[in-house]
Amino acid sequence: MPIIAGVDIGNSTTEICLARLEAGRANEYLASSVVKTTGIKGTAANVPGIVIALEEALQKAGLSLQQLSEIRINEATPVIGDLAMETITETIITESTMIGHNPSTPGGIGLGAGVTAAYSDLDRAAAGEKILCVIPQGIDFEDAARTLNQAAERGIDIQGAIVRQDDAVLIVNRLKRRIPVVDEVTLIEKVPLGMLAAIEVAEAGQTVKTLSNPYGIATVFGLSAEETKLVVPIARALIGNRSAVVVKTPQGDVKARSIPAGFITITGQRGKTDIDVEAGAVKIMEAVERVQPVLDVQGEPGTNVNGMLERVRQVMSELTVQPLAEMKIQDVLAVDTFVPLQVQGGLAGEFALENAVALAAMVKTSRLPMQQIADLLTERLKVKVVIAGVEANMAIRGALTTPGTDKPLAILDMGGGSTDAAVITKDEQVFAIHLAGAGDMVTMLINSELGLNDFDLAEDIKKYPLAKVESLYHVRLEDGTVQFYDQHLPSEVFARVVILKEDGMLPIPAEHPLDKIRHVRREAKKRVFVTNSLRSLARVAPTGNIRHIEFVVMVGGSALDFEIADMVTDALAEYGIVCGRGNIRGLEGPRNAVATGLVLSYQRKEV
């Protein structure tokens, strides 16, 4: 009665299935475990995580290493995701021509236009002159409001104010005439004085209309058609803002500097094609499908995309100790996204969303790194270690332990770095595909589009639902329902968008509203998981037509997600496919499919 350990090395987790096998009798599944994968999947750095997971499973089963007959590991293909920018249009503003940030509480409402004047020079302004007052650091809000009221009483037409401190609402509340006020301008000393300027503040929940429109700016400043072309980058950078200031200086230079992403050359079994990254994700993926299966992908020398692809090769070459020339990229997934870029020349850390293309690249390595893992495990544990088979083939054997399933069957194995699909026919023929892009890419998109610069926070946003704390005793969930609490909530979460984790609420430090965060999260999942599910199933369908697949079982860590499985199910319903989460061995849910399949592969050969 051999005791076998199936070890599934994934991008995010390493899973174990421990079973006692005996010919002619039902398998006795002893224990399972899951731990975080150490290092990049498919490298020698995986060994410590495998050992920890094995020890945990053996402890649960009350066994020792010496009782293990064999350890069976999967052939793990590593996947690395990175961002390659598409035609990033960097807005360059010289001579401090623009301010366009979004303080959380600007004051007043409306549009004002006039000449910028220092707070200390208000008493020199002439009656009837239209003024935008620039109020520096250290001026008390009551003094500022009093001075503005006195200037207005002398006949000066105060059109608005630009303030260094967070005082906009306090100042406006004390004015006799309501004017737009933008505050929190960190580099206020760089605001040019004596120049024509416009300021706009929208109502709460609204965005600026005039200064985010190039023709609106042209109207305010009396620009010619040629000058209007130059202010397009300014207008674009102000789209979505609640407040904005534009200052016109004679020496001001506004231009959009294009940073080309370059083209990629995709070599496949059906030919070779070049595609410019500027064409976008849809065109890139069409090119991939024309030549697939992909043999390698190269980037244009000296460009952004080439740097990204070569970095992926370099990392994998170093980790697997294989020559750089042997590192071939066997699949890419391209997704259109947005990246917040700082506007060069802004005065308050302004950002503008620019187009980008996210690329997940999968490097094909030889069997050598897996053999290194097997050799290291054998040496350390003194147990026979076998590389048993390809992930997708193992996953489909594990998926067949789900109650209510039978051949023919297709599986979607959705992990951290790759999406695998496989089909097993009635006569036990297996067709499998291994594609780049899964949970890690979704996290990367969320991190990028929300400008978080915090991968762990983006991972939490991906995995858990959201809520808005509306009082210390209730929250509004993202589906609109309200949840009340007997005890008051921590004060630090009040009025914040929070992530609802198992161990409590985690406030999101960014100022994005709940609806935007939810939209970014859901769209990232659709663009990665739904796209990859459809293209992987189309590749493995025996006839090449996805409609000829009847049943699909979803397995892998990402199938546990609270909304991904529903998204994929909805997408496949259009093709008349029955789809649902797996329940491996009737108790593991969608996890442990590959590990279970590895155990079963031993039984087929040996028992």
XYZ file of C-alpha atoms in Angstrom:
607
model
C 0.000 0.000 0.000
C 2.211 2.863 -1.246
C 1.723 6.339 0.225
C 2.033 8.958 -2.519
C 2.348 12.756 -2.253
C 1.164 14.814 -5.218
C 2.854 18.251 -5.220
C 1.368 21.051 -7.317
C 3.795 23.983 -7.595
C 1.746 27.016 -8.581
C 2.623 30.672 -9.132
C 0.954 31.661 -5.863
C 0.560 28.488 -3.801
C 2.030 25.008 -3.448
C -0.573 22.302 -2.783
C -0.196 18.744 -1.497
C -2.417 15.682 -1.807
C -1.418 12.737 0.374
C -3.014 9.358 -0.384
C -2.632 5.640 0.324
C -3.192 3.566 -2.812
C -4.024 -0.109 -3.109
C -4.912 -2.144 -6.183
C -8.546 -3.125 -6.373
C -9.586 -0.805 -3.546
C -10.705 2.822 -3.297
C -7.961 5.345 -2.671
C -7.595 6.536 0.903
C -6.940 10.255 0.851
C -5.043 11.048 4.023
C -4.499 14.813 4.049
C -3.974 17.934 1.982
C -2.194 21.235 2.562
C -1.596 24.562 0.867
C 1.209 27.070 1.490
C 2.518 30.134 -0.318
C 4.963 29.248 -3.090
C 8.524 30.257 -2.303
C 10.323 31.911 -5.217
C 9.171 32.017 -8.837
C 7.329 28.922 -9.986
C 9.521 26.322 -11.670
C 12.784 27.322 -9.976
C 14.953 25.796 -7.252
C 13.635 28.445 -4.844
C 10.365 26.420 -4.709
C 11.983 23.703 -2.577
C 11.540 25.321 0.901
C 7.816 25.843 0.247
C 7.398 22.258 -0.944
C 9.073 20.952 2.214
C 6.850 23.092 4.467
C 3.696 21.940 2.646
C 4.765 18.270 2.838
C 5.528 18.504 6.546
C 2.135 20.118 7.180
C 0.251 17.374 5.272
C 2.252 14.575 6.931
C 1.578 16.056 10.360
C -2.172 16.134 9.655
C -2.054 12.469 8.592
C 0.128 11.427 11.522
C 2.854 10.144 9.208
C 6.602 10.654 8.826
C 8.709 11.323 5.729
C 10.129 7.824 5.904
C 6.665 6.378 5.208
C 6.376 8.184 1.864
C 6.841 5.901 -1.144
C 7.061 8.632 -3.783
C 6.663 12.370 -4.331
C 5.177 13.357 -7.690
C 5.601 16.946 -8.911
C 4.098 18.752 -11.884
C 5.953 20.267 -14.811
C 5.748 23.917 -13.769
C 6.047 26.637 -16.394
C 6.882 30.028 -14.875
C 4.968 33.181 -15.876
C 6.028 36.773 -15.331
C 3.734 39.756 -15.904
C 4.928 43.290 -16.649
C 3.660 46.547 -18.149
C 4.575 47.758 -21.617
C 3.335 51.287 -22.305
C 1.413 52.221 -25.411
C 2.120 55.707 -26.863
C 2.328 57.382 -23.510
C 1.528 61.030 -24.141
C 3.435 62.894 -21.474
C 1.995 66.381 -20.955
C 4.817 68.901 -20.638
C 3.900 72.314 -19.205
C 6.681 74.895 -18.917
C 6.575 78.321 -17.285
C 4.075 76.943 -14.703
C 1.206 77.222 -17.153
C -1.218 74.898 -15.404
C -2.594 73.796 -12.066
C -5.150 71.036 -12.235
C -5.344 68.957 -9.131
C -8.232 67.612 -7.097
C -8.174 68.795 -3.484
C -10.726 66.838 -1.483
C -12.612 70.004 -0.489
C -12.321 72.950 -2.897
C -14.491 75.932 -2.018
C -17.313 77.640 -3.853
C -18.763 76.768 -7.257
C -18.416 78.162 -10.749
C -15.922 79.645 -13.212
C -13.838 82.752 -12.690
C -11.295 84.471 -14.919
C -8.918 87.329 -14.169
C -5.310 88.366 -13.582
C -3.317 86.574 -10.879
C -2.349 88.870 -8.016
C -0.476 88.250 -4.769
C -2.489 88.438 -1.555
C -0.183 91.191 -0.300
C -0.832 93.296 -3.431
C -4.646 93.360 -3.237
C -4.678 96.894 -1.818
C -2.958 98.147 -4.997
C -5.560 96.705 -7.365
C -7.848 99.149 -9.143
C -11.638 99.152 -8.836
C -13.305 97.055 -11.549
C -10.176 94.959 -12.126
C -10.797 91.208 -12.342
C -8.452 89.454 -9.932
C -7.540 85.858 -9.016
C -5.944 86.151 -5.590
C -2.933 83.918 -4.744
C -2.859 83.271 -0.970
C 0.471 81.858 0.325
C 1.371 79.669 3.314
C 0.782 81.103 6.793
C -2.287 83.283 6.095
C -5.123 82.562 8.531
C -8.419 81.732 6.807
C -10.300 84.447 8.737
C -7.737 87.086 7.729
C -7.877 85.866 4.131
C -11.682 86.058 4.004
C -11.677 89.534 5.631
C -9.134 90.864 3.118
C -11.089 89.459 0.147
C -14.343 90.991 1.444
C -12.663 94.384 1.926
C -11.212 94.255 -1.610
C -14.662 93.466 -3.014
C -16.146 96.422 -1.086
C -13.581 98.702 -2.793
C -14.935 97.592 -6.161
C -12.296 94.994 -7.038
C -13.871 92.084 -8.912
C -12.512 89.040 -7.051
C -13.057 86.140 -9.483
C -11.501 83.394 -7.342
C -8.568 82.406 -5.157
C -5.653 79.953 -5.231
C -4.642 78.875 -1.722
C -1.631 76.991 -0.305
C -3.334 75.652 2.840
C -6.372 73.394 3.167
C -8.659 76.365 3.846
C -10.910 76.713 0.778
C -14.227 75.878 2.458
C -13.394 77.922 5.586
C -12.599 80.971 3.450
C -15.675 80.655 1.198
C -18.011 80.280 4.206
C -16.914 83.758 5.366
C -17.188 85.585 2.032
C -20.071 87.893 1.167
C -19.962 86.717 -2.453
C -19.403 83.070 -3.348
C -16.339 82.532 -5.574
C -14.427 79.404 -6.642
C -11.389 78.641 -4.452
C -8.795 75.916 -5.067
C -6.530 75.015 -2.141
C -3.648 72.636 -1.291
C -1.453 74.033 -4.104
C 1.909 72.844 -2.787
C 4.129 74.911 -5.124
C 2.112 78.107 -4.826
C 5.256 80.247 -4.999
C 5.609 79.134 -8.627
C 2.180 80.414 -9.663
C 3.021 83.239 -12.124
C 1.644 86.640 -11.066
C 0.191 89.312 -13.333
C -0.965 86.690 -15.822
C -4.426 85.952 -17.187
C -5.855 82.854 -15.500
C -9.083 80.896 -15.117
C -10.328 78.887 -12.138
C -13.239 76.441 -12.047
C -14.833 74.463 -9.217
C -17.671 72.020 -9.917
C -20.453 70.988 -7.549
C -19.857 67.988 -5.310
C -20.117 64.827 -7.399
C -19.584 66.753 -10.665
C -16.473 67.498 -12.729
C -15.216 70.656 -14.411
C -16.794 71.337 -17.792
C -15.120 74.440 -19.219
C -11.428 73.938 -18.435
C -11.510 70.252 -19.413
C -12.727 71.293 -22.873
C -10.135 72.779 -25.273
C -12.824 75.008 -26.777
C -13.815 76.148 -23.293
C -10.221 77.190 -22.604
C -10.133 78.901 -26.023
C -13.291 80.857 -25.140
C -11.917 82.046 -21.784
C -8.545 83.125 -23.168
C -9.563 84.131 -26.687
C -7.281 81.615 -28.385
C -6.785 81.112 -32.101
C -7.282 77.735 -33.782
C -3.524 77.029 -33.683
C -3.297 77.968 -30.002
C -6.302 75.755 -29.233
C -4.413 72.735 -30.583
C -1.666 73.398 -28.042
C -4.030 73.342 -25.042
C -5.477 69.898 -25.827
C -3.006 68.176 -23.441
C -4.057 70.570 -20.674
C -7.749 69.868 -21.241
C -7.107 66.103 -21.249
C -5.193 66.292 -17.991
C -8.120 68.089 -16.331
C -10.829 65.614 -17.373
C -12.515 64.133 -14.304
C -11.295 66.838 -11.895
C -13.655 68.664 -9.583
C -11.423 71.754 -9.652
C -8.899 73.272 -12.041
C -6.772 76.348 -12.692
C -5.204 77.326 -16.022
C -2.701 80.225 -16.198
C -1.770 81.762 -19.552
C 1.804 83.000 -19.760
C 3.384 84.619 -22.837
C 6.373 82.275 -22.581
C 4.287 79.216 -21.760
C 5.007 76.163 -23.869
C 2.541 73.299 -23.936
C 3.300 70.124 -25.856
C 2.547 66.421 -25.827
C 5.697 64.329 -25.970
C 5.056 60.901 -27.425
C 7.019 57.996 -25.976
C 6.651 55.150 -28.501
C 6.244 51.668 -27.105
C 7.675 49.996 -30.216
C 6.532 46.882 -32.055
C 6.773 43.211 -31.204
C 7.570 40.333 -33.539
C 5.503 37.212 -32.839
C 6.835 33.962 -34.282
C 4.481 30.994 -34.336
C 3.998 27.678 -36.046
C 1.702 29.338 -38.577
C 3.976 32.217 -39.494
C 5.562 35.398 -38.251
C 4.033 38.841 -37.765
C 4.990 42.301 -36.534
C 2.504 44.348 -34.525
C 2.922 47.850 -33.111
C 2.058 48.003 -29.414
C 0.343 51.331 -30.170
C -2.315 49.316 -32.032
C -3.645 48.153 -28.661
C -4.412 44.865 -26.965
C -7.112 43.690 -29.390
C -4.799 43.908 -32.421
C -1.938 42.271 -30.514
C -4.138 39.330 -29.507
C -5.446 38.992 -33.070
C -1.821 38.729 -34.218
C -1.109 36.084 -31.554
C -4.105 34.006 -32.673
C -3.089 34.230 -36.353
C 0.287 32.558 -35.775
C -0.382 30.438 -32.654
C 0.920 28.309 -31.130
C 3.575 30.911 -30.279
C 7.243 29.887 -30.502
C 8.814 33.184 -29.393
C 8.169 36.928 -29.048
C 10.796 39.628 -29.648
C 10.593 43.386 -29.044
C 11.907 46.241 -31.189
C 15.439 47.072 -29.940
C 15.653 50.247 -27.857
C 11.943 50.465 -27.058
C 9.830 50.097 -23.931
C 8.336 46.735 -24.903
C 11.720 45.254 -25.777
C 13.022 46.255 -22.356
C 10.094 44.509 -20.707
C 10.459 41.272 -22.694
C 14.228 41.124 -22.270
C 13.846 41.714 -18.530
C 11.535 38.696 -18.363
C 14.077 36.559 -20.248
C 16.940 37.785 -18.083
C 15.125 37.021 -14.822
C 14.194 33.515 -15.959
C 17.688 32.846 -17.293
C 19.218 33.754 -13.940
C 16.677 31.764 -11.932
C 16.831 28.619 -14.045
C 20.578 28.831 -14.765
C 19.939 28.390 -18.486
C 21.491 30.379 -21.360
C 19.632 33.598 -22.207
C 19.407 32.520 -25.855
C 17.322 29.490 -24.841
C 14.661 31.596 -23.102
C 11.661 31.544 -25.456
C 8.386 33.326 -24.751
C 5.644 30.822 -25.560
C 2.608 33.037 -24.960
C 1.603 36.628 -24.230
C -1.649 38.161 -23.043
C -2.186 41.832 -23.863
C -4.767 43.960 -22.031
C -5.619 47.631 -22.573
C -5.258 49.626 -19.375
C -4.549 53.099 -17.978
C -1.583 54.402 -16.038
C -1.617 57.596 -13.943
C 1.375 59.753 -14.989
C 2.509 62.928 -13.279
C 2.038 66.030 -15.412
C 5.391 67.733 -15.912
C 4.967 71.399 -15.007
C 1.966 71.080 -12.696
C 2.144 72.749 -9.316
C 0.330 70.318 -7.038
C 1.369 66.833 -8.080
C -1.189 66.595 -10.889
C -1.685 63.254 -12.592
C -3.277 62.383 -15.915
C -4.479 58.931 -16.971
C -2.633 57.767 -20.081
C -3.192 54.702 -22.249
C -1.017 51.647 -21.733
C -0.909 48.012 -22.748
C -0.272 45.424 -20.045
C 1.557 42.320 -21.212
C 1.882 39.009 -19.381
C 4.653 36.922 -20.902
C 5.185 33.213 -20.321
C 8.716 31.915 -20.671
C 9.230 28.398 -21.943
C 12.071 26.681 -20.113
C 13.452 23.206 -20.533
C 12.721 20.303 -18.228
C 16.079 21.008 -16.571
C 14.810 23.374 -13.784
C 12.120 20.861 -12.751
C 14.726 18.137 -12.672
C 16.831 20.377 -10.432
C 13.873 20.696 -8.062
C 13.364 16.925 -8.104
C 17.059 16.283 -7.422
C 17.166 18.808 -4.557
C 14.061 17.275 -2.966
C 15.431 13.748 -3.301
C 18.717 14.787 -1.705
C 17.014 16.669 1.135
C 14.133 14.309 1.920
C 15.643 10.945 0.899
C 12.417 10.090 -0.943
C 11.998 9.260 -4.628
C 10.781 12.319 -6.561
C 9.239 12.014 -10.049
C 8.229 14.689 -12.568
C 4.837 13.178 -13.300
C 3.198 15.295 -15.974
C 1.907 18.540 -17.392
C -0.307 20.619 -15.123
C -3.386 20.669 -17.329
C -3.367 16.885 -17.814
C -3.077 16.349 -14.074
C -5.756 18.950 -13.346
C -8.266 17.193 -15.574
C -7.745 13.877 -13.734
C -8.235 15.670 -10.440
C -11.322 17.495 -11.733
C -12.971 14.163 -12.622
C -13.170 13.429 -8.865
C -15.804 16.192 -8.657
C -19.188 14.535 -8.005
C -21.457 14.600 -11.054
C -18.687 14.787 -13.668
C -17.756 12.343 -16.417
C -15.911 12.269 -19.722
C -15.932 14.100 -22.084
C -14.990 17.086 -19.908
C -13.086 20.347 -20.134
C -11.346 22.110 -17.275
C -10.197 25.675 -16.711
C -7.324 25.839 -14.241
C -7.117 29.496 -13.209
C -4.092 30.230 -11.073
C -1.854 33.154 -10.235
C 0.275 33.383 -13.362
C -1.366 31.234 -16.018
C -4.693 29.972 -17.272
C -4.652 26.332 -18.340
C -7.372 24.504 -20.244
C -7.691 20.842 -21.107
C -10.269 18.544 -22.673
C -10.534 14.799 -22.139
C -12.581 12.834 -24.641
C -14.552 9.629 -24.038
C -11.641 7.587 -25.361
C -9.292 9.382 -22.904
C -7.505 11.613 -25.400
C -6.323 14.803 -23.702
C -5.803 18.172 -25.444
C -4.220 20.851 -23.265
C -3.015 24.454 -23.521
C -1.029 26.658 -21.160
C -1.576 30.442 -21.530
C -0.052 33.502 -19.875
C -2.136 35.747 -17.654
C -4.227 35.103 -14.539
C -4.566 36.381 -10.974
C -1.214 38.171 -10.737
C -1.980 40.169 -13.869
C -5.346 41.250 -12.433
C -3.563 42.494 -9.324
C -1.061 44.362 -11.497
C -3.861 46.075 -13.449
C -5.671 47.134 -10.267
C -2.425 48.456 -8.792
C -1.642 50.408 -11.953
C -5.068 51.843 -12.803
C -5.764 53.012 -9.250
C -2.237 54.384 -8.834
C -1.765 52.500 -5.543
C 1.939 51.594 -5.690
C 1.080 48.862 -3.190
C 0.864 45.328 -4.604
C -0.465 43.840 -1.339
C -3.291 46.393 -1.182
C -4.171 45.705 -4.830
C -4.231 41.968 -4.030
C -6.702 42.595 -1.182
C -8.899 44.741 -3.454
C -8.931 41.862 -5.951
C -9.858 39.206 -3.390
C -12.454 40.881 -1.164
C -15.675 42.922 -1.537
C -15.873 46.631 -0.694
C -18.038 48.862 1.461
C -18.405 52.562 2.309
C -18.510 53.403 6.031
C -21.395 55.882 6.309
C -21.484 56.128 10.105
C -19.726 54.535 13.051
C -22.558 51.991 13.230
C -23.321 51.082 9.633
C -21.749 50.538 6.218
C -23.171 50.432 2.701
C -21.952 47.350 0.858
C -20.921 47.554 -2.785
C -24.210 45.944 -3.875
C -26.134 48.813 -2.230
C -27.345 46.960 0.864
C -26.747 48.350 4.357
C -25.171 46.446 7.233
C -25.524 47.631 10.845
C -23.224 46.921 13.813
C -23.976 46.681 17.540
C -20.574 48.122 18.473
C -19.163 51.291 16.949
C -16.554 50.878 14.217
C -12.965 52.158 14.573
C -12.775 55.898 14.005
C -10.065 55.532 11.324
C -12.529 53.858 8.915
C -15.232 56.540 9.208
C -16.326 57.904 5.800
C -13.737 55.696 4.062
C -14.018 53.024 1.394
C -12.942 49.792 3.099
C -12.047 46.238 2.095
C -14.114 43.642 3.973
C -11.499 41.050 4.991
C -12.157 38.074 7.260
C -10.266 39.699 10.124
C -11.840 43.145 9.840
C -12.032 46.256 7.674
C -9.035 47.655 5.814
C -9.425 51.320 4.770
C -8.169 52.168 1.288
C -5.853 55.210 1.476
C -6.631 56.385 -2.082
C -9.383 58.944 -2.656
C -11.168 56.922 -5.350
C -14.924 56.425 -4.809
C -16.232 52.908 -4.179
C -17.888 52.648 -7.600
C -14.629 53.389 -9.412
C -12.600 50.863 -7.386
C -15.257 48.204 -7.969
C -15.385 48.995 -11.689
C -11.586 48.772 -12.052
C -11.528 45.465 -10.138
C -14.313 43.834 -12.159
C -13.033 45.063 -15.535
C -9.528 43.784 -14.768
C -10.945 40.337 -13.979
C -13.061 40.292 -17.129
C -10.202 41.403 -19.389
C -7.908 38.706 -18.028
C -10.010 35.720 -16.941
C -12.931 35.881 -19.361
C -10.593 36.610 -22.285
C -8.221 33.783 -21.370
C -11.041 31.334 -20.648
C -12.533 31.821 -24.107
C -9.243 31.668 -26.008
C -7.934 28.652 -24.083
C -11.126 26.620 -24.547
C -11.188 27.483 -28.253
C -7.622 26.139 -28.532
C -8.402 22.769 -26.884
C -11.831 22.112 -28.392
C -11.359 18.983 -30.586
C -13.152 20.663 -33.492
C -11.709 24.118 -32.837
C -15.217 25.355 -32.012
C -15.905 26.288 -28.392
C -19.608 25.472 -28.891
C -18.748 21.785 -29.160
C -17.673 21.706 -25.506
C -20.544 20.696 -23.217
C -19.159 20.694 -19.674
C -16.471 22.862 -18.048
C -15.157 22.515 -14.502
C -13.263 25.495 -13.027
C -10.353 24.663 -10.736
C -7.377 26.530 -9.275
C -6.978 29.280 -6.701
C -8.677 31.992 -8.769
C -11.808 29.819 -9.078
C -12.275 30.499 -5.345
C -12.670 34.223 -6.051
C -16.046 35.652 -5.054
C -16.882 36.867 -8.591
C -14.508 35.397 -11.212
C -16.342 32.061 -11.465
C -19.660 33.845 -12.035
C -18.118 36.050 -14.742
C -16.711 33.046 -16.606
C -19.967 31.103 -16.191
C -21.947 34.007 -17.659
C -19.551 34.301 -20.601
C -19.714 30.568 -21.378
C -23.513 30.469 -21.016
C -23.702 32.288 -24.365
C -22.169 29.170 -25.951
C -24.580 26.756 -24.246
C -21.839 25.377 -21.979
C -22.557 24.012 -18.486
C -19.882 25.544 -16.262
C -19.232 25.601 -12.522
C -16.614 25.411 -9.783
C -15.063 22.021 -9.187
C -15.278 20.169 -5.893
C -12.178 17.982 -5.916
C -12.739 14.643 -4.171
C -16.086 16.036 -3.006
C -14.475 18.117 -0.244
C -11.648 20.364 -1.484
C -13.681 22.764 -3.625
C -11.775 23.936 -6.747
C -8.399 23.549 -5.010
C -6.065 20.543 -5.111
C -6.992 19.361 -8.621
C -3.423 19.084 -9.934
C -2.087 17.538 -6.711
C -4.900 14.958 -6.754
C -4.290 14.260 -10.452
C -0.609 13.625 -9.745
C -1.566 10.964 -7.203
C -4.016 9.369 -9.631
C -1.380 9.333 -12.393
C 0.743 7.055 -10.177
C -2.204 4.734 -9.667
C -2.759 4.379 -13.414
C 0.842 3.320 -13.989
C 1.809 1.423 -10.888
C -1.147 -0.005 -8.990
